[in-house]
PDB file of C-alpha atoms in Angstrom:
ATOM      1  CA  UNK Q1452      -5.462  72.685 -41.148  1.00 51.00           C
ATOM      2  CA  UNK Q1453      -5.869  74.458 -37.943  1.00 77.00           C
ATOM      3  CA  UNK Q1454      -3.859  73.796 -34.750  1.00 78.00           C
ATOM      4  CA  UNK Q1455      -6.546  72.230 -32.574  1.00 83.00           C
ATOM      5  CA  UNK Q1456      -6.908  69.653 -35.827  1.00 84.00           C
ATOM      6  CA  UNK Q1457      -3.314  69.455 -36.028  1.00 87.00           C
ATOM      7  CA  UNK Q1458      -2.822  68.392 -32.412  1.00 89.00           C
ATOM      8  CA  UNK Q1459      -5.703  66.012 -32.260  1.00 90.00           C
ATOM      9  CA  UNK Q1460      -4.929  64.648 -35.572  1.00 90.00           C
ATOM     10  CA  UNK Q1461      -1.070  63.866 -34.361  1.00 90.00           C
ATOM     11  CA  UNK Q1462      -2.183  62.529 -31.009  1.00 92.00           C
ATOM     12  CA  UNK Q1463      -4.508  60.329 -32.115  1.00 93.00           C
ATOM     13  CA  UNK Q1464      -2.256  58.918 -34.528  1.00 92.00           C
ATOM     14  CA  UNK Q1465       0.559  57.702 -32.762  1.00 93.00           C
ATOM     15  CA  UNK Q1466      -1.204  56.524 -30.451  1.00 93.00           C
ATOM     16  CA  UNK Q1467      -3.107  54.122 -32.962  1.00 92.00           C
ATOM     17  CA  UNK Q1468       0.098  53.362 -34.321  1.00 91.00           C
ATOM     18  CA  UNK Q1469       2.173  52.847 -30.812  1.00 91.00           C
ATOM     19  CA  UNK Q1470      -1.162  50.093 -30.156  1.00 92.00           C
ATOM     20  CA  UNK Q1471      -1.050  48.448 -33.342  1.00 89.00           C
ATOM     21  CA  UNK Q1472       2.719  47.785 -33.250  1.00 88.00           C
ATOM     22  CA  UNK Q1473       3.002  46.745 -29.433  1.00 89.00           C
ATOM     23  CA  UNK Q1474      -0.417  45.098 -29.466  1.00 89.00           C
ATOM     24  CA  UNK Q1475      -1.960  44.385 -32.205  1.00 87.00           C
ATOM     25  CA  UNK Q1476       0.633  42.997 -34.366  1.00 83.00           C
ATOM     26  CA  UNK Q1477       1.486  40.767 -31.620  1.00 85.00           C
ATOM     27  CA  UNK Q1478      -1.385  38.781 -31.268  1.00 85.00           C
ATOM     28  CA  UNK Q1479      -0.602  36.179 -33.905  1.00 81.00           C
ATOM     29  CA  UNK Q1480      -3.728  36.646 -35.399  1.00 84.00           C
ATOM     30  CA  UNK Q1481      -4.245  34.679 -38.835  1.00 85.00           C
ATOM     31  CA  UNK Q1482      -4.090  36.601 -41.891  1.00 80.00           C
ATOM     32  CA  UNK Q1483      -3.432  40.450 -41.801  1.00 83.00           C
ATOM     33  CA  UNK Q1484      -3.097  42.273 -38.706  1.00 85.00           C
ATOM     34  CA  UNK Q1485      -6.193  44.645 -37.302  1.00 89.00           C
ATOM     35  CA  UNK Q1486      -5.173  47.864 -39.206  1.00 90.00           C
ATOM     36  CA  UNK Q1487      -6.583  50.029 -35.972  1.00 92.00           C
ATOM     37  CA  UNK Q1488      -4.473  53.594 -37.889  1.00 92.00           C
ATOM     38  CA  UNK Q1489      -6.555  52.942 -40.723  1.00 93.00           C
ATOM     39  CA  UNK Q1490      -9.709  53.679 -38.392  1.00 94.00           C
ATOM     40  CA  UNK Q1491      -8.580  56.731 -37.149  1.00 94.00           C
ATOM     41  CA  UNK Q1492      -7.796  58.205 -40.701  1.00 94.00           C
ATOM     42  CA  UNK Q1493     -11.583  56.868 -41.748  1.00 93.00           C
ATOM     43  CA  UNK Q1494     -13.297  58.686 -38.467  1.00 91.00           C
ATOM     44  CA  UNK Q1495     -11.058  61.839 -39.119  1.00 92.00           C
ATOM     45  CA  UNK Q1496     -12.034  61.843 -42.549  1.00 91.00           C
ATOM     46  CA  UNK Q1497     -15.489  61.890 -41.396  1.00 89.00           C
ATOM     47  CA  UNK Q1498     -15.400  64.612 -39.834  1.00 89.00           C
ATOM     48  CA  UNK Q1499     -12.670  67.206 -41.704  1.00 88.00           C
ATOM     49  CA  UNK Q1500     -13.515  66.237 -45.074  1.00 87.00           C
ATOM     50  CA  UNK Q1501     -11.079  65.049 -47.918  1.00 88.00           C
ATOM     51  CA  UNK Q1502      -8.621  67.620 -48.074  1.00 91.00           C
ATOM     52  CA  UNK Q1503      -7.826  66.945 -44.575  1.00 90.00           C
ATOM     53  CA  UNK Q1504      -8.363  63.310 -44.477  1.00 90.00           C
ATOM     54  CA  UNK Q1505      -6.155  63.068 -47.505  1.00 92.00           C
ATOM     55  CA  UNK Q1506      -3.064  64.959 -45.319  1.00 94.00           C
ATOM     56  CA  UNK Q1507      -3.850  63.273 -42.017  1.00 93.00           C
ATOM     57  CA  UNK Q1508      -3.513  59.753 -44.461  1.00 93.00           C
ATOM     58  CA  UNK Q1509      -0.225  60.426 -45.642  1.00 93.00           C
ATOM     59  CA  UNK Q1510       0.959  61.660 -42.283  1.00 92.00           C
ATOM     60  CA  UNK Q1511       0.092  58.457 -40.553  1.00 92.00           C
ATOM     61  CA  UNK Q1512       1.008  56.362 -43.227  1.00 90.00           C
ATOM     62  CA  UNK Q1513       4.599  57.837 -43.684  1.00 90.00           C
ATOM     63  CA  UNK Q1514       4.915  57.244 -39.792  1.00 90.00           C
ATOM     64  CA  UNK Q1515       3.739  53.706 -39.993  1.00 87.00           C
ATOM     65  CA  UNK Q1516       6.522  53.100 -43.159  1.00 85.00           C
ATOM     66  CA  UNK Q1517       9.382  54.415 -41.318  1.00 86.00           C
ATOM     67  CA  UNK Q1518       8.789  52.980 -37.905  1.00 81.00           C
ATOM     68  CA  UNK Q1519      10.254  49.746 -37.140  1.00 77.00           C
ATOM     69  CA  UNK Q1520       9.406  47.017 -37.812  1.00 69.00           C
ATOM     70  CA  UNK Q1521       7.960  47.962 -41.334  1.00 66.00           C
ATOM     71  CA  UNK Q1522       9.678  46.060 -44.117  1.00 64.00           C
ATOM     72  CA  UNK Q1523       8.443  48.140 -47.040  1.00 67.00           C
ATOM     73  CA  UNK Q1524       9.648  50.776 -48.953  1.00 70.00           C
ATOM     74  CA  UNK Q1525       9.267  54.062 -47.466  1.00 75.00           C
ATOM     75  CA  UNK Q1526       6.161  55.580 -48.990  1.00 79.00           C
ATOM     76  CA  UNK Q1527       4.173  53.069 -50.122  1.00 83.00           C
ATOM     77  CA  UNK Q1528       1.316  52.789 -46.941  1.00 86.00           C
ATOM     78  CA  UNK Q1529       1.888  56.948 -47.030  1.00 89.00           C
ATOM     79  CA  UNK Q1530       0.018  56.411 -50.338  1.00 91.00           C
ATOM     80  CA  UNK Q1531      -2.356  54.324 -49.711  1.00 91.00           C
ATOM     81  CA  UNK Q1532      -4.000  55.873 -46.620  1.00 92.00           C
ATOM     82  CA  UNK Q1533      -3.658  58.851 -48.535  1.00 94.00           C
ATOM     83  CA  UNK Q1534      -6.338  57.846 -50.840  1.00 93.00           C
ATOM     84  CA  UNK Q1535      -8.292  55.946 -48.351  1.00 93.00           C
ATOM     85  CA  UNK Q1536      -8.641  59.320 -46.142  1.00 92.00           C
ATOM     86  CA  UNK Q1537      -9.577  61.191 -49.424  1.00 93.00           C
ATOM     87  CA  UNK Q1538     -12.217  58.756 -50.418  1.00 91.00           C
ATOM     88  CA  UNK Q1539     -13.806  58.309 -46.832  1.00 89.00           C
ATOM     89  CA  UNK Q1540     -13.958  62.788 -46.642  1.00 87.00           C
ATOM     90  CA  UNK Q1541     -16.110  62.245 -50.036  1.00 87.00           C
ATOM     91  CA  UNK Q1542     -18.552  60.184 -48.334  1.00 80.00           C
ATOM     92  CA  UNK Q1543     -18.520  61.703 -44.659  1.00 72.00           C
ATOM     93  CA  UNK Q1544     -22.080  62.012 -43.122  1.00 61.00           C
ATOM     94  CA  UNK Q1545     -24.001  65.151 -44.069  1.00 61.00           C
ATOM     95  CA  UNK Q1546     -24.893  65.460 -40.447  1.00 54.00           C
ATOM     96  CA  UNK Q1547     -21.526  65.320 -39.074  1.00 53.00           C
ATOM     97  CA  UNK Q1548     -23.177  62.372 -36.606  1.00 58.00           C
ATOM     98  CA  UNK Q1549     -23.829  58.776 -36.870  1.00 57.00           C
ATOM     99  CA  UNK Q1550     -27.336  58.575 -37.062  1.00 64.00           C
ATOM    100  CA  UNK Q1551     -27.078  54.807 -38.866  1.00 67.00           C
ATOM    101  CA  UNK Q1552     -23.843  52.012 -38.321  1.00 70.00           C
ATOM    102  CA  UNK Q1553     -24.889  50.684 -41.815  1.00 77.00           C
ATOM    103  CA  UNK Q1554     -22.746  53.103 -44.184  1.00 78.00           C
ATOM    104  CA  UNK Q1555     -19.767  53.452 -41.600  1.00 80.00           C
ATOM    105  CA  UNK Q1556     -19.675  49.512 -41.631  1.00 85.00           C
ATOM    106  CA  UNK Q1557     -19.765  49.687 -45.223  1.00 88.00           C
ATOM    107  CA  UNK Q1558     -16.994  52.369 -45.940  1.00 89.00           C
ATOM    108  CA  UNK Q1559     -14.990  50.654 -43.241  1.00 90.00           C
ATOM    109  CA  UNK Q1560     -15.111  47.289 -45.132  1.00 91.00           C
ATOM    110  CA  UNK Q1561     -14.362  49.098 -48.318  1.00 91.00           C
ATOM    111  CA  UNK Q1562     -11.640  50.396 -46.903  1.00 91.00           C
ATOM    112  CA  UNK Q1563     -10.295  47.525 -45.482  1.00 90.00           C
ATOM    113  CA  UNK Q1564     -10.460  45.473 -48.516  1.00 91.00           C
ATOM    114  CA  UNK Q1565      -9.021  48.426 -50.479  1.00 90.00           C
ATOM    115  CA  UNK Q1566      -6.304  49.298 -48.392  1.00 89.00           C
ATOM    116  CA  UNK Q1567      -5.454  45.909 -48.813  1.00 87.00           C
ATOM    117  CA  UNK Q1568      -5.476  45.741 -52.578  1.00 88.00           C
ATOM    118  CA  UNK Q1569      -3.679  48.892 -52.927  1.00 88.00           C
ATOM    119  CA  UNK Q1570      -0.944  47.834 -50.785  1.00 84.00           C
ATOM    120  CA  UNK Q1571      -0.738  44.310 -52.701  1.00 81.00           C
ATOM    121  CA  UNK Q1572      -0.604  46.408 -55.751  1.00 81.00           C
ATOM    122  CA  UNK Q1573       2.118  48.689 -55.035  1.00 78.00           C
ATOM    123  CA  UNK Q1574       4.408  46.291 -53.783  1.00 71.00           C
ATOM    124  CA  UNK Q1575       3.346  44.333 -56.748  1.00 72.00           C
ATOM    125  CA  UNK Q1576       4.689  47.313 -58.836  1.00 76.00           C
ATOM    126  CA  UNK Q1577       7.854  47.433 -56.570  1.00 67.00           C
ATOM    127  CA  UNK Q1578       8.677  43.880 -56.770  1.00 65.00           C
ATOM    128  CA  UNK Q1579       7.352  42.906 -53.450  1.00 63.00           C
ATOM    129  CA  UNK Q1580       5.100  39.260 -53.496  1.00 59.00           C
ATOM    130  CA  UNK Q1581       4.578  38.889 -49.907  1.00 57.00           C
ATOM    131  CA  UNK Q1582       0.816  38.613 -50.462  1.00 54.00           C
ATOM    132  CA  UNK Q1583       1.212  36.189 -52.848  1.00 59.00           C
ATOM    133  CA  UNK Q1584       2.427  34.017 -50.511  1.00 57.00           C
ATOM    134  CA  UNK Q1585       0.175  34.387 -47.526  1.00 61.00           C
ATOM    135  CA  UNK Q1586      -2.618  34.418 -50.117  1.00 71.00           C
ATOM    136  CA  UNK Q1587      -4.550  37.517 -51.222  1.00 76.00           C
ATOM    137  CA  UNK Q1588      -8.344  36.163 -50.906  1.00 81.00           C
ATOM    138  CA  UNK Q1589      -7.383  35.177 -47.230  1.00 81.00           C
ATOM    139  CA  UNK Q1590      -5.872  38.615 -46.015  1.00 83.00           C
ATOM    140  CA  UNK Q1591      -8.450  40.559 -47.810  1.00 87.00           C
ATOM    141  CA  UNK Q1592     -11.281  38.324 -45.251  1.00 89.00           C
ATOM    142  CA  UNK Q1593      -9.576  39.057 -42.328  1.00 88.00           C
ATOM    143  CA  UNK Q1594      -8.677  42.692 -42.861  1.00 88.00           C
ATOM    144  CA  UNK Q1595     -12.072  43.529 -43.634  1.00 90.00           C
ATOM    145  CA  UNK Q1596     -13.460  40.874 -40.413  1.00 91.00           C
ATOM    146  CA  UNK Q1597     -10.923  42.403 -38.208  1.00 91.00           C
ATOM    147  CA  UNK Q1598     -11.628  45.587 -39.008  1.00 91.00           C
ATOM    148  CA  UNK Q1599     -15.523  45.642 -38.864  1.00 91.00           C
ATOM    149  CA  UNK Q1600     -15.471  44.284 -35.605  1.00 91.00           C
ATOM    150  CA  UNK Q1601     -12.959  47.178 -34.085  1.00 91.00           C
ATOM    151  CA  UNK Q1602     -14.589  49.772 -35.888  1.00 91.00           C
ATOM    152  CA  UNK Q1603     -17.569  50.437 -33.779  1.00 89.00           C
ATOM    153  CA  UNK Q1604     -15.266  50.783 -30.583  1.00 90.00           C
ATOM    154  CA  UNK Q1605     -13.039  52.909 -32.158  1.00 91.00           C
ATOM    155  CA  UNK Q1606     -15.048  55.176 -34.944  1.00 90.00           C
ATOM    156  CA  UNK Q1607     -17.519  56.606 -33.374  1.00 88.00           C
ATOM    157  CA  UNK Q1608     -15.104  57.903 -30.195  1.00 92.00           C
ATOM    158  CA  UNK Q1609     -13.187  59.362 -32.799  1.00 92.00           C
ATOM    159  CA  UNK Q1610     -15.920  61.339 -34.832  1.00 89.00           C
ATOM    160  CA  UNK Q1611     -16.857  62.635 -31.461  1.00 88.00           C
ATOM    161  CA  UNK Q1612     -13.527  63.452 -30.111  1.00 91.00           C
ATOM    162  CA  UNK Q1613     -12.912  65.708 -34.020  1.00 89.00           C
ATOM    163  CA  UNK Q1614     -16.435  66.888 -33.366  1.00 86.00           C
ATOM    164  CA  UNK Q1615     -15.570  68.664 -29.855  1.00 86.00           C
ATOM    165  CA  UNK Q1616     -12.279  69.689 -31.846  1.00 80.00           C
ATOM    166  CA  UNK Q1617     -14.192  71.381 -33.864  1.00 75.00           C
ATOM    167  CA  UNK Q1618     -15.980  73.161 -31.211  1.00 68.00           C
ATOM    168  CA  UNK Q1619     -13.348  74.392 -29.235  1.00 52.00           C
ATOM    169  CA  UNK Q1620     -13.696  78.203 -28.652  1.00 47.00           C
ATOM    170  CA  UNK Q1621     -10.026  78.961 -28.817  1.00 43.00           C
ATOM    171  CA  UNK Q1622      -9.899  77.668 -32.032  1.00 41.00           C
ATOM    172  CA  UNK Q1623      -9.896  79.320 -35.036  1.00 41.00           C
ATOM    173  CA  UNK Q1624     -13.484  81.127 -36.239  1.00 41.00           C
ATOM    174  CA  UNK Q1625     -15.039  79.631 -38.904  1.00 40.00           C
ATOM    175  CA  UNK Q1626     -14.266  81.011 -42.653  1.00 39.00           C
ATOM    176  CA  UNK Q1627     -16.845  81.675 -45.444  1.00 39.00           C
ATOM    177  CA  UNK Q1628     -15.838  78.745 -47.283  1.00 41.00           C
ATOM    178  CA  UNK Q1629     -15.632  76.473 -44.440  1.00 42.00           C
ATOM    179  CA  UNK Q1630     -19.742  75.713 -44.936  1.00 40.00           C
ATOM    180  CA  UNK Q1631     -18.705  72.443 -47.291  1.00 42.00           C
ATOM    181  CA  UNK Q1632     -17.283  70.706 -44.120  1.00 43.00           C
ATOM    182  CA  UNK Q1633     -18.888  68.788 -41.905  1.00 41.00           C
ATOM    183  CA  UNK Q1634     -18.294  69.587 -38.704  1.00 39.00           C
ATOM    184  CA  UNK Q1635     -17.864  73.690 -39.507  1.00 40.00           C
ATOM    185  CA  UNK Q1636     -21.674  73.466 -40.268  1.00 40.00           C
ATOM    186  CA  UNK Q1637     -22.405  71.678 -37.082  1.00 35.00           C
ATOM    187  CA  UNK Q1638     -20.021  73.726 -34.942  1.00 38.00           C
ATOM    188  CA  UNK Q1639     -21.649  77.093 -36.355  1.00 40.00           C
ATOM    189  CA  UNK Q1640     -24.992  75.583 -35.331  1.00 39.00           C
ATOM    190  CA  UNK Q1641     -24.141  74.083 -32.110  1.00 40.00           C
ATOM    191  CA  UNK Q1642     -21.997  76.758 -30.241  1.00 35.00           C
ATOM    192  CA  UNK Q1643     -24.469  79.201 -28.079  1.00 37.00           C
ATOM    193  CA  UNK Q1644     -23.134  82.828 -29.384  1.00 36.00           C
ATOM    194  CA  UNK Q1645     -25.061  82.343 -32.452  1.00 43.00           C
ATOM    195  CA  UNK Q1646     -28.323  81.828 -29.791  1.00 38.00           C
ATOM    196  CA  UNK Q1647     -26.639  84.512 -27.356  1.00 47.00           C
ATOM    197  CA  UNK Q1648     -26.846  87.297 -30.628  1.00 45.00           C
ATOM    198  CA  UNK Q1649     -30.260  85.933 -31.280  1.00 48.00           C
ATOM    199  CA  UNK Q1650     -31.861  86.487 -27.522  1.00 49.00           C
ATOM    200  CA  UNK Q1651     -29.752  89.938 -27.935  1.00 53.00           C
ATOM    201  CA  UNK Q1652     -31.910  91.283 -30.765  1.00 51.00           C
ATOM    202  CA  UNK Q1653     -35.145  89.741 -29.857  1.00 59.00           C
ATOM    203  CA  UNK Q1654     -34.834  91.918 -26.982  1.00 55.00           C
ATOM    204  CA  UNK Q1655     -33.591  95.039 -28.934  1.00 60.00           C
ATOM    205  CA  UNK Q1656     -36.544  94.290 -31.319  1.00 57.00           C
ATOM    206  CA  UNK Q1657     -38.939  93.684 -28.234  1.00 65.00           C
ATOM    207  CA  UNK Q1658     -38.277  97.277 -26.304  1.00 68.00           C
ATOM    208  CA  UNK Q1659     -38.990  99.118 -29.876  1.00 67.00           C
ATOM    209  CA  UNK Q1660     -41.685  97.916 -30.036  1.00 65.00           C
ATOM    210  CA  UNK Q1661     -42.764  98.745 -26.796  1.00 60.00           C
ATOM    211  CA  UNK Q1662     -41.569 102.247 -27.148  1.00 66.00           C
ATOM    212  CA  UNK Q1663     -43.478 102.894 -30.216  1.00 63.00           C
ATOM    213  CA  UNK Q1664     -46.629 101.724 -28.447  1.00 58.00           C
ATOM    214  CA  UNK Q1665     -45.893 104.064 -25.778  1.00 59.00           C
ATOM    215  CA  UNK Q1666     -45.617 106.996 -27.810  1.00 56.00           C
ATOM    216  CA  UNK Q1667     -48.769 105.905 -29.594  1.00 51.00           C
ATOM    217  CA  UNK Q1668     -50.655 106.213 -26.644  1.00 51.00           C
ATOM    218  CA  UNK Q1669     -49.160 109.506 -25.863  1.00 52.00           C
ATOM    219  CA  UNK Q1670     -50.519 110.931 -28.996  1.00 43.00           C
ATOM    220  CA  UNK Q1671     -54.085 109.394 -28.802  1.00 46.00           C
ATOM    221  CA  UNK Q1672     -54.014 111.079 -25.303  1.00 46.00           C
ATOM    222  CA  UNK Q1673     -53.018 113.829 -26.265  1.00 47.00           C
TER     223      UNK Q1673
END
């Protein structure tokens, strides 16, 4: 990935993570706990693709298992926003933009409810039964509640904020292959040197043409 994705990537989070541990998790909500990191892996995702929203999952998710107070086995949330962030880059909007809330809602549900079973699964496979206890059906309903009602505050800023990444002009040009992604194909048609190079040889075309009529009527003079 390139630096300005690395750095906005990073940044964005810890943050999540530094506000769902301080915050979040101490609200005493019932059921599961607003999973606000899982949001900013789905709006990266959107934007970078699934290559990149499969990295930036496993990133966040191996900080979130080895900062305190996780009682898990290291790894195990590293792998399950890990396939969350490559599932959400296969369905990222072909515009790069939000033109409808209906399929974001719907992936972010999805998500929710399948970051949830995955987790339950993998500590099922580990020997962990937490969510047996606090009961499945119940934390699958509030993750997916809690989640669809942060999402719109949280999504969209994100998806814009990868967006303007994107179209920084001390980043990194874009490659030949980059035309899959989503926001390579809207930076290469949003960025004014594509219209600058445009104006420049509508002009150049413009004053050929002009001398070519001026030596016609040179010869007809003539």
């Amino acid at each position: 990935m390139r630096f300005n994705r690395m750095l906005l990537s990073t940044t964005l989070v810890v943050v999540a993570l530094v506000i769902q541990v301080s915050v979040l998790a101490r609200l005493q909500l019932p059921g599961a706990v607003p999973d606000l990191l899982l949001l900013v892996v789905l709006g990266l995702a959107f934007v970078y693709g699934h290559m990149a929203g499969a990295f930036i999952g496993f990133g966040a998710g191996l900080l979130a298992d080895l900062v305190p107070p996780a009682d898990h086995a290291a790894g195990r949330y590293a792998l399950v926003l890990c396939v969350i962030g490559y599932l959400a880059g296969l369905v990222r909007p072909d515009s790069g933009q939000l033109r409808s809330a209906t399929a974001p809602m719907i992936a972010v549900v999805a998500a929710a409810i399948g970051s949830t079973l995955l987790y339950a699964g993998v500590g099922a496979l580990v020997g962990d039964t937490a969510a047996r206890h606090v009961g499945l059906g119940s934390l699958l309903f509030t993750a997916a509640v809690y989640d669809l009602l942060l999402a719109p505050f949280t999504v969209p800023l994100i998806m814009a904020l990868a967006r303007r990444s994107e179209n920084d002009p001390l980043g990194e040009s874009q490659s030949s292959g980059g035309g899959g992604d989503v926001a390579a194909r809207w930076n290469s048609s949003g960025t004014g040197l594509r219209i600058g190079k445009q104006r420049g040889l509508r002009v150049k075309v413009t004053r050929a043409r002009v001398a070519r009529a001026g030596r016609i009527k040179g010869v007809k003079r003539l």
